[in-house]
PDB file of C-alpha atoms in Angstrom:
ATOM      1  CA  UNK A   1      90.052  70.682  47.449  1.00 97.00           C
ATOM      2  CA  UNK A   2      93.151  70.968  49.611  1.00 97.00           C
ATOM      3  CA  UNK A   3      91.425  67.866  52.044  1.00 97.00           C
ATOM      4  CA  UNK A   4      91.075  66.084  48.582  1.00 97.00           C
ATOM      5  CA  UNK A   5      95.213  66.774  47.299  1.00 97.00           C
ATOM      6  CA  UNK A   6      96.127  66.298  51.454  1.00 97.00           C
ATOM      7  CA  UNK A   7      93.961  62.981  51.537  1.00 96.00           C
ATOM      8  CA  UNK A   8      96.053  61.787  48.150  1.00 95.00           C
ATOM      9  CA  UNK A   9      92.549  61.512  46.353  1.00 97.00           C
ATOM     10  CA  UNK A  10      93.282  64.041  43.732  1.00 98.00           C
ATOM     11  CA  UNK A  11      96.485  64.972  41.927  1.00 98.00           C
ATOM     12  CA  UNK A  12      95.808  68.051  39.243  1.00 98.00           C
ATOM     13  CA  UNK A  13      93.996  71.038  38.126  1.00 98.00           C
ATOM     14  CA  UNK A  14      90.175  72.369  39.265  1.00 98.00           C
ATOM     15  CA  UNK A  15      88.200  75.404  37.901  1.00 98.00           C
ATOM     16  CA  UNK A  16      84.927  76.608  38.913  1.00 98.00           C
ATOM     17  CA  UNK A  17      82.221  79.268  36.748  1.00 98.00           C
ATOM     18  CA  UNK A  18      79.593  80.740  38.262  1.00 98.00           C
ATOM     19  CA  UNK A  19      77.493  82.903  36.402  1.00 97.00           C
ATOM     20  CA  UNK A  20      79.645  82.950  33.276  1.00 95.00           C
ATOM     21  CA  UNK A  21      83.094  84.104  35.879  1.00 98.00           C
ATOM     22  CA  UNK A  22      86.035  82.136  37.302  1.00 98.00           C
ATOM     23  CA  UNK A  23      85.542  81.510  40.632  1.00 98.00           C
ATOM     24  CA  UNK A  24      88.140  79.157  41.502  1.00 98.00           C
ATOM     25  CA  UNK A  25      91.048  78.040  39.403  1.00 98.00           C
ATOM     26  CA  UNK A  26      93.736  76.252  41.305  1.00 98.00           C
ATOM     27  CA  UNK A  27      96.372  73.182  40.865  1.00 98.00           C
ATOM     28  CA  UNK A  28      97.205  70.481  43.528  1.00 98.00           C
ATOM     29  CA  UNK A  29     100.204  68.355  43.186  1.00 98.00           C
ATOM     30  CA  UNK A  30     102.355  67.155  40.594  1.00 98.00           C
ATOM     31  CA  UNK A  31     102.707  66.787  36.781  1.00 98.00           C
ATOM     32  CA  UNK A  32     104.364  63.571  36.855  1.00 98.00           C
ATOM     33  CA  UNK A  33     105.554  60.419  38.903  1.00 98.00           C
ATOM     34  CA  UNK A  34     108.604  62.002  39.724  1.00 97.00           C
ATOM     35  CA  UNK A  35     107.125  64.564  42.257  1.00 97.00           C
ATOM     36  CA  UNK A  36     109.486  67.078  41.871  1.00 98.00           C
ATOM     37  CA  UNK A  37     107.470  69.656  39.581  1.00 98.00           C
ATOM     38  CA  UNK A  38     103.832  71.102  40.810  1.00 98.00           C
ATOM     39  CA  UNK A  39     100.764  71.579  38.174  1.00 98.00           C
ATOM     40  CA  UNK A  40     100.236  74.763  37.333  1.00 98.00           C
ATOM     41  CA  UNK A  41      96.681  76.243  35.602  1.00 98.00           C
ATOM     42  CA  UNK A  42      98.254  75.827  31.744  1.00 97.00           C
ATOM     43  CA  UNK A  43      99.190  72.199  32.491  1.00 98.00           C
ATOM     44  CA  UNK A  44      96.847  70.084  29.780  1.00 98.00           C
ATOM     45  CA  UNK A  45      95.646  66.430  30.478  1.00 98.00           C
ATOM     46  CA  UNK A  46      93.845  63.679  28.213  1.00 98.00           C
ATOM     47  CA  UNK A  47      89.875  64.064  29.063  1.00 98.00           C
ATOM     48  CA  UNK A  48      89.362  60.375  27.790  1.00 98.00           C
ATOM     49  CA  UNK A  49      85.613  59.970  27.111  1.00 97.00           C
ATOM     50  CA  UNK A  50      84.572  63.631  26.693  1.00 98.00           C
ATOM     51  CA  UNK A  51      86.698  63.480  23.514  1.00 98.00           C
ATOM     52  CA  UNK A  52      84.181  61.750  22.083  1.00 98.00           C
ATOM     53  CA  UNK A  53      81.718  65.181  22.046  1.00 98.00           C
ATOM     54  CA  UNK A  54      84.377  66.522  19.036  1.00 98.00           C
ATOM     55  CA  UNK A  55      83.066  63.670  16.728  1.00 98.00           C
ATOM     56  CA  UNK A  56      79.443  63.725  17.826  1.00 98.00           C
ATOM     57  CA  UNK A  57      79.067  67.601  17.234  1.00 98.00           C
ATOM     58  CA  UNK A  58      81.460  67.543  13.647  1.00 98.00           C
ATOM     59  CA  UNK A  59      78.917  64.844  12.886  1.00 98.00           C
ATOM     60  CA  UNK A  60      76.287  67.178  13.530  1.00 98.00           C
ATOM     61  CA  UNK A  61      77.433  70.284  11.791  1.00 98.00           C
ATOM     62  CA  UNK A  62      77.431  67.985   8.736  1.00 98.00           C
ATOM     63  CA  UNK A  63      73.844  67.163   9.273  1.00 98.00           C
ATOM     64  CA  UNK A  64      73.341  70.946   9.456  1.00 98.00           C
ATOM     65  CA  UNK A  65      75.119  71.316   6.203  1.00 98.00           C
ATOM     66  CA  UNK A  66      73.056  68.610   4.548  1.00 98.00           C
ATOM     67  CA  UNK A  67      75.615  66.440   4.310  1.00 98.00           C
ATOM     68  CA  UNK A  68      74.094  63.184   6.093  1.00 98.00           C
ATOM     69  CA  UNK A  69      71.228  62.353   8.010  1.00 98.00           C
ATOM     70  CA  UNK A  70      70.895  60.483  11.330  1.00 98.00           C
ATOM     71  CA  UNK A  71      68.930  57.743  10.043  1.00 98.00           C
ATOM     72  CA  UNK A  72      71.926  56.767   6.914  1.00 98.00           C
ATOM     73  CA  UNK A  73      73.715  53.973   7.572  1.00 98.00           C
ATOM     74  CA  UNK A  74      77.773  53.620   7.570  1.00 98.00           C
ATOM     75  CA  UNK A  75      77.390  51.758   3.717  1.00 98.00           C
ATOM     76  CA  UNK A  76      76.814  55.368   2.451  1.00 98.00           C
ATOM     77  CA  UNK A  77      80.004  56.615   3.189  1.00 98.00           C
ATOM     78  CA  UNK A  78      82.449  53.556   3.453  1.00 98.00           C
ATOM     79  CA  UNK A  79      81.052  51.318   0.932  1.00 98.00           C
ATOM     80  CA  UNK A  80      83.876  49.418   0.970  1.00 98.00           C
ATOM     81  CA  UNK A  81      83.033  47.841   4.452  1.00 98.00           C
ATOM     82  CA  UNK A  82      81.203  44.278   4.909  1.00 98.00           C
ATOM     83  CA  UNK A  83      77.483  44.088   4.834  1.00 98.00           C
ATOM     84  CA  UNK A  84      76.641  45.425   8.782  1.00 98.00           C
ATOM     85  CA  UNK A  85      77.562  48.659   7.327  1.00 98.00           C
ATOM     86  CA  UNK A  86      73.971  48.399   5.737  1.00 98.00           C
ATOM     87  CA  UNK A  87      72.313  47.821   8.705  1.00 97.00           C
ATOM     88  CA  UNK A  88      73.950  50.667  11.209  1.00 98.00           C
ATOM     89  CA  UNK A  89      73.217  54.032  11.191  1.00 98.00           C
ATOM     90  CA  UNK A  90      74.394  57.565  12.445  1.00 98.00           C
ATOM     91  CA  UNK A  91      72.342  57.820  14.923  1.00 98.00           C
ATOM     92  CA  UNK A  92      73.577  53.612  16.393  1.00 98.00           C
ATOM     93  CA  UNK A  93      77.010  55.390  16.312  1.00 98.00           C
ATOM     94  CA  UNK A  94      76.240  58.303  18.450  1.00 98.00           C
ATOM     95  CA  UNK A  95      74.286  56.406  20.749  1.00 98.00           C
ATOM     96  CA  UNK A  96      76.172  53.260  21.333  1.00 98.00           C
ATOM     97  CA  UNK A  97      73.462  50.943  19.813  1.00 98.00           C
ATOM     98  CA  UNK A  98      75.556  49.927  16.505  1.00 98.00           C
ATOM     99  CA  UNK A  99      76.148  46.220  18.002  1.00 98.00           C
ATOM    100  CA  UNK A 100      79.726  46.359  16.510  1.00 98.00           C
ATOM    101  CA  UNK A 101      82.201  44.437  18.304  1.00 97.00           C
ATOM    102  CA  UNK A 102      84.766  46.391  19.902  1.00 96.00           C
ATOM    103  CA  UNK A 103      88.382  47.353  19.075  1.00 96.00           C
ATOM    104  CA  UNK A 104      90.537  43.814  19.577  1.00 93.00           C
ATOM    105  CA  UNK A 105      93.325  46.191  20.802  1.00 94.00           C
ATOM    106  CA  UNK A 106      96.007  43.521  20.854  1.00 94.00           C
ATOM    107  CA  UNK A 107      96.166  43.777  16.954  1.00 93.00           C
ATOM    108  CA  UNK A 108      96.098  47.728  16.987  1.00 96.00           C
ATOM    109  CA  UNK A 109      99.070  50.252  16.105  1.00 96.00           C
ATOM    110  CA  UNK A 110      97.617  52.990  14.153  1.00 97.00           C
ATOM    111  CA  UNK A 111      94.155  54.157  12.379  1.00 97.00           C
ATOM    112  CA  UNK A 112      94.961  51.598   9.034  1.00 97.00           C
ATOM    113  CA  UNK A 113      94.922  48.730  12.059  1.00 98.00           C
ATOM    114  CA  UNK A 114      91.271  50.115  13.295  1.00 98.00           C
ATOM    115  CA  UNK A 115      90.066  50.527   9.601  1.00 98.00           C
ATOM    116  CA  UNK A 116      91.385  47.335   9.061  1.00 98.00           C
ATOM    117  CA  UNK A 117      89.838  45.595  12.085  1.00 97.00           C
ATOM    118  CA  UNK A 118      86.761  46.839  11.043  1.00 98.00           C
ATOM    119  CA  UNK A 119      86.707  45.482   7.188  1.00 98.00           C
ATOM    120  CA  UNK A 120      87.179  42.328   9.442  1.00 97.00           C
ATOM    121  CA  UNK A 121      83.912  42.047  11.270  1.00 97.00           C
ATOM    122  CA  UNK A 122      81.734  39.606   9.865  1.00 95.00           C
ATOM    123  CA  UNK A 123      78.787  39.531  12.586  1.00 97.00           C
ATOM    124  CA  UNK A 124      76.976  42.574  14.886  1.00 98.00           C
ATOM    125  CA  UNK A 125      76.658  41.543  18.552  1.00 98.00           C
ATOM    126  CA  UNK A 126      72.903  42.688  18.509  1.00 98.00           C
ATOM    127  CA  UNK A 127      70.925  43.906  16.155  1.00 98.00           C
ATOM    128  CA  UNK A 128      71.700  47.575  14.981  1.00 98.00           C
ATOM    129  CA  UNK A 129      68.995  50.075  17.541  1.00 97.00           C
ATOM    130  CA  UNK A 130      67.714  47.245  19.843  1.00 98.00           C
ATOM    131  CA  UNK A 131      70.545  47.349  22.543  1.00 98.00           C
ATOM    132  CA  UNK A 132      73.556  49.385  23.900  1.00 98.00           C
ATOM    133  CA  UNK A 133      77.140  48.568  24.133  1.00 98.00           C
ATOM    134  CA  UNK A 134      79.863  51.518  24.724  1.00 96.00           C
ATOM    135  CA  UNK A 135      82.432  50.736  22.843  1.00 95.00           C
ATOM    136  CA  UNK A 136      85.195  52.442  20.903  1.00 97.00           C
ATOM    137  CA  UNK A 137      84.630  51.163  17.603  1.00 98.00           C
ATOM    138  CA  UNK A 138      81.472  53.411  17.371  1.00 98.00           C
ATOM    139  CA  UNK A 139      83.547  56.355  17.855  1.00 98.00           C
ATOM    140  CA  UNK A 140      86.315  55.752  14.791  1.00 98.00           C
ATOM    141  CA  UNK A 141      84.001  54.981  12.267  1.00 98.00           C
ATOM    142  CA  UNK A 142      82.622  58.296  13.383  1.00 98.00           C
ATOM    143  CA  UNK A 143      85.341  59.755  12.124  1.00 98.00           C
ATOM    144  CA  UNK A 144      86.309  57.689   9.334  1.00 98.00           C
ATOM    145  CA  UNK A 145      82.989  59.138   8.370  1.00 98.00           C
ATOM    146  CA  UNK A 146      84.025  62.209   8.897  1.00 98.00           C
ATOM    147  CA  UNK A 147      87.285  62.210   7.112  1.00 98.00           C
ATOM    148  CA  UNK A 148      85.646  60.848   3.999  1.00 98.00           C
ATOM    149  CA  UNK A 149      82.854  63.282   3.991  1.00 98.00           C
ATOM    150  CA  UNK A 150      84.792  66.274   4.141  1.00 98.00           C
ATOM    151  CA  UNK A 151      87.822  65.026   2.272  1.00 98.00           C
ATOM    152  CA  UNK A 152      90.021  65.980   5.229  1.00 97.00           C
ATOM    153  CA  UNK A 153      91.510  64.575   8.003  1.00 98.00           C
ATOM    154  CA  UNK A 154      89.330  64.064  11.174  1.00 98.00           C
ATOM    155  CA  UNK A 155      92.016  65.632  12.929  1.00 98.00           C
ATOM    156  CA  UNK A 156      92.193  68.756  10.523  1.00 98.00           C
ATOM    157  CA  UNK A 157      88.481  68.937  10.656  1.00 98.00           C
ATOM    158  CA  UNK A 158      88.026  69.038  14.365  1.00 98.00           C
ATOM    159  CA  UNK A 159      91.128  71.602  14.670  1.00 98.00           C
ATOM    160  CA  UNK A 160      89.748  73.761  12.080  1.00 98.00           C
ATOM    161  CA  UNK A 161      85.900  74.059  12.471  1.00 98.00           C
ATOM    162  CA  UNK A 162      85.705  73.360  16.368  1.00 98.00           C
ATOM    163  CA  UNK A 163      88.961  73.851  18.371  1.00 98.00           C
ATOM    164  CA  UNK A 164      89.527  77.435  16.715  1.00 98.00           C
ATOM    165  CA  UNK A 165      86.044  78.410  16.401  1.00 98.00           C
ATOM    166  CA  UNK A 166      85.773  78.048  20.268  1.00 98.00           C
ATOM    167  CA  UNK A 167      89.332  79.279  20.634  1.00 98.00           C
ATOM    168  CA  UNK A 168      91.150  76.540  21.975  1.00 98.00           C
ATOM    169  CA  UNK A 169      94.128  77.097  21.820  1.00 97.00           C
ATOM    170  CA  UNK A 170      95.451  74.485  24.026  1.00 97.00           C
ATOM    171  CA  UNK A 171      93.658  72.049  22.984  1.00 97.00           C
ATOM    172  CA  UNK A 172      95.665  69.115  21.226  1.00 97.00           C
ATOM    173  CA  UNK A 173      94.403  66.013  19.090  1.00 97.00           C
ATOM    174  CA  UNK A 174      96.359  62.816  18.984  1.00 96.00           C
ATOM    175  CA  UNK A 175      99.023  61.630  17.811  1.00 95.00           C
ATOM    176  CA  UNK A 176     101.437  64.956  18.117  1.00 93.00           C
ATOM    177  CA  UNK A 177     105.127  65.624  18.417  1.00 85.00           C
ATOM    178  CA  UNK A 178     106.773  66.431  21.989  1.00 80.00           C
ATOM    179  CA  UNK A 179     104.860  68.867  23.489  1.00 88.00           C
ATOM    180  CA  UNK A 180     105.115  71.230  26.210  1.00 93.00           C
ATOM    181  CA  UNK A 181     102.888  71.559  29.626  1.00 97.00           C
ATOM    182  CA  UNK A 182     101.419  67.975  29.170  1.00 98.00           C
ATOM    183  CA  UNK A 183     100.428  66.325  32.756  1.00 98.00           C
ATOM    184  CA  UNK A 184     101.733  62.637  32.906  1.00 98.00           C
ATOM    185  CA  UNK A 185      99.551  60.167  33.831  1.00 98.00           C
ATOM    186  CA  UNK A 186     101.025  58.022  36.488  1.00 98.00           C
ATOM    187  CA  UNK A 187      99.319  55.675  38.846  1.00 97.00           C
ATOM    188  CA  UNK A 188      99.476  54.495  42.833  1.00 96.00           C
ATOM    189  CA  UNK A 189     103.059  52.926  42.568  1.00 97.00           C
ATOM    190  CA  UNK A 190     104.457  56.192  40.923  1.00 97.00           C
ATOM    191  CA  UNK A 191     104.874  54.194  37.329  1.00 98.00           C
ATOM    192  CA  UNK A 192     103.801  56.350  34.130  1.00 97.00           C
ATOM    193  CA  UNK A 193     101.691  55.470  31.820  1.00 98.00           C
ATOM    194  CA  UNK A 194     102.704  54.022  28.815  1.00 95.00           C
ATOM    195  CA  UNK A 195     102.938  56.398  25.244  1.00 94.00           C
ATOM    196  CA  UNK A 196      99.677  57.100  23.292  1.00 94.00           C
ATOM    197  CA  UNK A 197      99.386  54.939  20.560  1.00 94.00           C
ATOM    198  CA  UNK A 198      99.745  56.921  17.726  1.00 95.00           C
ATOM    199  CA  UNK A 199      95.657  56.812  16.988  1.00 97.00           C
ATOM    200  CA  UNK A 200      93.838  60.001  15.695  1.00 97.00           C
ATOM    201  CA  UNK A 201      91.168  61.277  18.028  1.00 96.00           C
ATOM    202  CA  UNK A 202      92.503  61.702  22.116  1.00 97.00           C
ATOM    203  CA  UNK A 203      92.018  65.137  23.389  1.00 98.00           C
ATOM    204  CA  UNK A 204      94.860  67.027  25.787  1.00 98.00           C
ATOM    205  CA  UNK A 205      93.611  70.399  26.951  1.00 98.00           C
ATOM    206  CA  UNK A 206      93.612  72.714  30.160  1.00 98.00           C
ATOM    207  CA  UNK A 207      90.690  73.143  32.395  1.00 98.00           C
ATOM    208  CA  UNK A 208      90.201  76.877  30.569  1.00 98.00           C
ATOM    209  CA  UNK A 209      89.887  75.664  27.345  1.00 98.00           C
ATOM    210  CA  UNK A 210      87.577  73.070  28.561  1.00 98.00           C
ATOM    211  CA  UNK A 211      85.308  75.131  30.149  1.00 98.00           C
ATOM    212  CA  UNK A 212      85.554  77.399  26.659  1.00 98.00           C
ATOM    213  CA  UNK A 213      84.440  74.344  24.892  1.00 98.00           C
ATOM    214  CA  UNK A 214      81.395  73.628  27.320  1.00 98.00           C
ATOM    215  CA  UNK A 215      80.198  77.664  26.685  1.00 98.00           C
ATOM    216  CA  UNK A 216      80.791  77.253  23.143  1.00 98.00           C
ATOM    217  CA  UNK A 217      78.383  74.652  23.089  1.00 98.00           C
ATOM    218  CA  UNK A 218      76.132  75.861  25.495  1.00 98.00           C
ATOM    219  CA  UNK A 219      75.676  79.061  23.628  1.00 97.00           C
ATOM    220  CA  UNK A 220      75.271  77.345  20.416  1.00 98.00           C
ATOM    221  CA  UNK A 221      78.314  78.698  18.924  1.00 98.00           C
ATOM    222  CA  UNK A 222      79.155  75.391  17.015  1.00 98.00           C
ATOM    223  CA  UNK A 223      75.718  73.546  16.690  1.00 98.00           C
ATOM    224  CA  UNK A 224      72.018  74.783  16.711  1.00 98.00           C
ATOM    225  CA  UNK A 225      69.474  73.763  19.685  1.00 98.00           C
ATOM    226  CA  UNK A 226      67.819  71.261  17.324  1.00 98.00           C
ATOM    227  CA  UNK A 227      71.282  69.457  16.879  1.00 98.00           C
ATOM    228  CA  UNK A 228      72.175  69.575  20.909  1.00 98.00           C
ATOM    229  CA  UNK A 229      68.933  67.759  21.612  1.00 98.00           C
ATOM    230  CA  UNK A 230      69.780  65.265  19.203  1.00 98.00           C
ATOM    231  CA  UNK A 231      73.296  64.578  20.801  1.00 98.00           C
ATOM    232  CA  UNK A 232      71.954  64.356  24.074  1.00 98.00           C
ATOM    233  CA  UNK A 233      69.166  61.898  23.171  1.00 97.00           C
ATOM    234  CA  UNK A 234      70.254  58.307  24.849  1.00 97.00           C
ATOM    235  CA  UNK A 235      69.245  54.761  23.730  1.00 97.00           C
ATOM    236  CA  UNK A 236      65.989  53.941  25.800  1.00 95.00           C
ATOM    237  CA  UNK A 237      67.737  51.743  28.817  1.00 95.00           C
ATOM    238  CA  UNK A 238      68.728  53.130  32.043  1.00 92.00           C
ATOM    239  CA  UNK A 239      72.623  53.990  33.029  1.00 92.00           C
ATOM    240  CA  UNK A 240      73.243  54.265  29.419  1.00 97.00           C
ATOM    241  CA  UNK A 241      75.252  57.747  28.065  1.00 97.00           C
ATOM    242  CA  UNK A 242      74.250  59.773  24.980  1.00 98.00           C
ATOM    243  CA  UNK A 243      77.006  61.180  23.076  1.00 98.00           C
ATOM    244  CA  UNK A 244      77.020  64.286  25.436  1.00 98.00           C
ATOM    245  CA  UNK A 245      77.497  61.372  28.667  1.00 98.00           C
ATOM    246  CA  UNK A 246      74.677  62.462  30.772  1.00 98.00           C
ATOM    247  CA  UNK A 247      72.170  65.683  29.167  1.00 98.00           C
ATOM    248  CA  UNK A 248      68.572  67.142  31.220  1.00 98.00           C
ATOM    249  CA  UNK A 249      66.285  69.072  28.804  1.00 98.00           C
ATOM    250  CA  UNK A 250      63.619  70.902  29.687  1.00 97.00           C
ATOM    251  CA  UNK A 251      61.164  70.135  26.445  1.00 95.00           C
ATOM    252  CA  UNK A 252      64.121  70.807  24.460  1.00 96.00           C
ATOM    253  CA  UNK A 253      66.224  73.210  26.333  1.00 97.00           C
ATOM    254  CA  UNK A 254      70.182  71.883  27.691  1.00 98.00           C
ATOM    255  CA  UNK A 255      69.498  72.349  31.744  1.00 98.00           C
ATOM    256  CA  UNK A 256      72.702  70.068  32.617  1.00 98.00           C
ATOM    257  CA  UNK A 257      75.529  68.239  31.185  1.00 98.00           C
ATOM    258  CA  UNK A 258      77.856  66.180  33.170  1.00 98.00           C
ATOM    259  CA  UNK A 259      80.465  63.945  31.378  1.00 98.00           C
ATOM    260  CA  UNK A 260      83.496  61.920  32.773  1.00 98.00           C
ATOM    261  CA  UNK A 261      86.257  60.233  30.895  1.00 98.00           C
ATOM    262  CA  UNK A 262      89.274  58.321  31.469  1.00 98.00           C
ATOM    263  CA  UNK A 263      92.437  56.954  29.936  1.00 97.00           C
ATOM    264  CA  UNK A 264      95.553  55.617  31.213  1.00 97.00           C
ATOM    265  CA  UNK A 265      95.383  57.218  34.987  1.00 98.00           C
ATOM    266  CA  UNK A 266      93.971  60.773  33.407  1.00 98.00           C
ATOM    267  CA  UNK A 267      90.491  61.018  34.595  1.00 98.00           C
ATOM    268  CA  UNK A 268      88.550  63.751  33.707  1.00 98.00           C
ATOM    269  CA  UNK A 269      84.858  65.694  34.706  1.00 98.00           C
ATOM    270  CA  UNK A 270      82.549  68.260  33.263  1.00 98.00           C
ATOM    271  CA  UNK A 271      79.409  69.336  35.390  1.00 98.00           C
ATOM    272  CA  UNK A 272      77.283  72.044  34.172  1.00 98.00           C
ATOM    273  CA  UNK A 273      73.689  73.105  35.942  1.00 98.00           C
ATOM    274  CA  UNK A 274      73.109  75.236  32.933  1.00 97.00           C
ATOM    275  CA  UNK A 275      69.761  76.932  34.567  1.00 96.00           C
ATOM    276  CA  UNK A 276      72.021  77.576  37.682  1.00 97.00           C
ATOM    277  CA  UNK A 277      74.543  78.863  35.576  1.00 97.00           C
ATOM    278  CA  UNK A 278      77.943  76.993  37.157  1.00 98.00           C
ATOM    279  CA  UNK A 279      80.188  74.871  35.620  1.00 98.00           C
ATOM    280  CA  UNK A 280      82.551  72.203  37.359  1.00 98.00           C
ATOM    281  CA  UNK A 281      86.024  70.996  35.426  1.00 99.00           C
ATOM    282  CA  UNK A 282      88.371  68.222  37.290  1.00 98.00           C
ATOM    283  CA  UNK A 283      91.596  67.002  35.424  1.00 98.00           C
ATOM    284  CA  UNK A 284      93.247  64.506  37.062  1.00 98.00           C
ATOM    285  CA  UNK A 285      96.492  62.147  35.943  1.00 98.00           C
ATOM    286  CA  UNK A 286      96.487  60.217  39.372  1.00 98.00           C
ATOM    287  CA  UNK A 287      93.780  57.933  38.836  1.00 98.00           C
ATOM    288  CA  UNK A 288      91.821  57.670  42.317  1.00 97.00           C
ATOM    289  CA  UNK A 289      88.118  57.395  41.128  1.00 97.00           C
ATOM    290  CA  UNK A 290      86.948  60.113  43.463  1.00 97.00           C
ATOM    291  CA  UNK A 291      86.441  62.916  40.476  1.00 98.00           C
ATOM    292  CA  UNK A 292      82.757  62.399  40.537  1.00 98.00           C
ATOM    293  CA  UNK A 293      82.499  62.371  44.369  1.00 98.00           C
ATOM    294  CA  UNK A 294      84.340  65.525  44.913  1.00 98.00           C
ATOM    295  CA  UNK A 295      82.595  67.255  41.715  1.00 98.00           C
ATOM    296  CA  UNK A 296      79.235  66.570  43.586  1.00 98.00           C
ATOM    297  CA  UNK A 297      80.588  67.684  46.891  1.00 98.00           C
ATOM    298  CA  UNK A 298      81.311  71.162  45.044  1.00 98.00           C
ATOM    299  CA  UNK A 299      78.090  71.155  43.338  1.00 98.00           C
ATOM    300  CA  UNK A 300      76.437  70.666  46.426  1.00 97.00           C
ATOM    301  CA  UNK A 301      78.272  74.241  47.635  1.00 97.00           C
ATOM    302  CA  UNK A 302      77.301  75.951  45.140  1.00 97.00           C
ATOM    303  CA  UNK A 303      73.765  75.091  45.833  1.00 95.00           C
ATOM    304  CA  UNK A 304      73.937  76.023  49.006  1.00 92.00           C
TER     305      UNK A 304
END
């Protein structure tokens, strides 16, 4: 890790757990383009894709409270939206086989903008379940779903039944006011990212809290077995990422979980050899690419 922050490849915050203890928890280099104050361990950054586990699992616990099924389609619960809604189900959603368009961010300010973008779409790309395409658009009318279902804001819903069940209590949803301990993102020529759009649904947290989240799930604290095999179930085509990224079972058993994200310049890891009982977090807001690299390297320690 110090050859990685010496080398300029990483700029942020690592933690290691081996057999369910902290084994290494340090920070390397700064928390913004400025260079003039260092990361410390309760520095949060935005983990991008692995965000998009909060709406898979809240999806899930609703399933486990009988309140949809994989196999309904969107029409069910947002009637209101143009006949493809007939044709796409929960299950396209969570594994990226919906054949909706994606976001035309140029038009986008806020969550009306999405909803509206979607009431928009007059054609799939593919036909809903017979190809993959990861797009964004899958993931807010997950929780559009999710806010009509429960009659509560995603946002609420996530805070309430999965942040404080698992005790996060750094973790932060956007949009939210001025907070403290935030890592900037900032790229090669030292210029910050721009401001999050003010869009429900990006995650900030500290590597702690992440690796609370990854035992929560692990241990089934927030979803039953049944419902973690489901989630990690990926449409049948190879490089393509289930709603967990990339899940092993053995029969139906979590062995490993490894998901990466990115947004801006904040890129992000997990890596979890369940059987082997470690766990690998990276937060990074210096984008470099090298996150996977170096969270292999360390994986490759710690199997001797």
């Amino acid at each position: 890790m110090k050859y990685s922050s010496k080398t300029g490849v990483f700029n942020g915050n690592v933690l290691v757990s081996k057999n369910n203890k902290i084994i290494y928890d340090k920070s390397f280099g700064y928390t913004d383009e400025k260079k003039i104050n260092n990361l410390t361990t309760n520095y949060r950054f935005n983990i991008g894709s692995i965000t998009k586990e909060f709406s898979a699992v809240a999806l899930m616990q609703l399933k486990e409270k009988g309140k949809l099924k994989l196999n309904d389609t969107v029409s069910k619960f947002l009637p209101e939206l143009p006949k493809w809604a007939n044709k796409v189900t929960i299950k396209d959603l969570l594994q990226y086989s919906s054949g909706i368009p994606n976001v035309n961010w140029k038009s986008i300010k806020n969550d009306k903008d999405l909803y509206d973008g979607l009431m928009q779409i007059d054609t799939l790309d593919f036909e809903p379940g017979t190809n993959y395409d990861y797009n964004n658009n899958n993931i807010f009318l997950r929780q559009f779903i999710i806010d009509r279902i429960t009659k509560m804001p995603y946002k609420d819903y996530v805070e309430k039944y999965i942040f404080n069940t698992c005790n996060l209590s750094s973790a932060l949803l956007t949009p939210f006011q001025t907070e403290e301990n935030i890592a900037k993102g900032y790229n090669a020529t030292l210029v910050q990212d721009k401001p999050d759009l003010p869009i429900t649904g990006g995650t900030y947290i500290t590597t702690s809290d992440l690796l609370k989240w990854s035992s929560c799930l692990y241990n089934k604290k927030v979803i039953n077995k049944k419902s973690i095999y489901e989630l990690g179930q990926h449409f049948a085509l190879p490089e393509t990422q289930s709603a967990l990224g990339q899940a092993k079972f053995s029969k139906t058993k979590l062995i490993q979980h490894i998901h990466d994200g990115r947004a801006g310049n904040y890129e992000a890891i997990i890596y979890s050899n369940i059987e082997k009982k470690f766990t690998i977090i990276l937060l990074d807001n210096n984008y470099n690419g090298k996150i996977i690299e170096i969270s292999e390297a360390i994986a490759m320690i710690l199997n001797d």
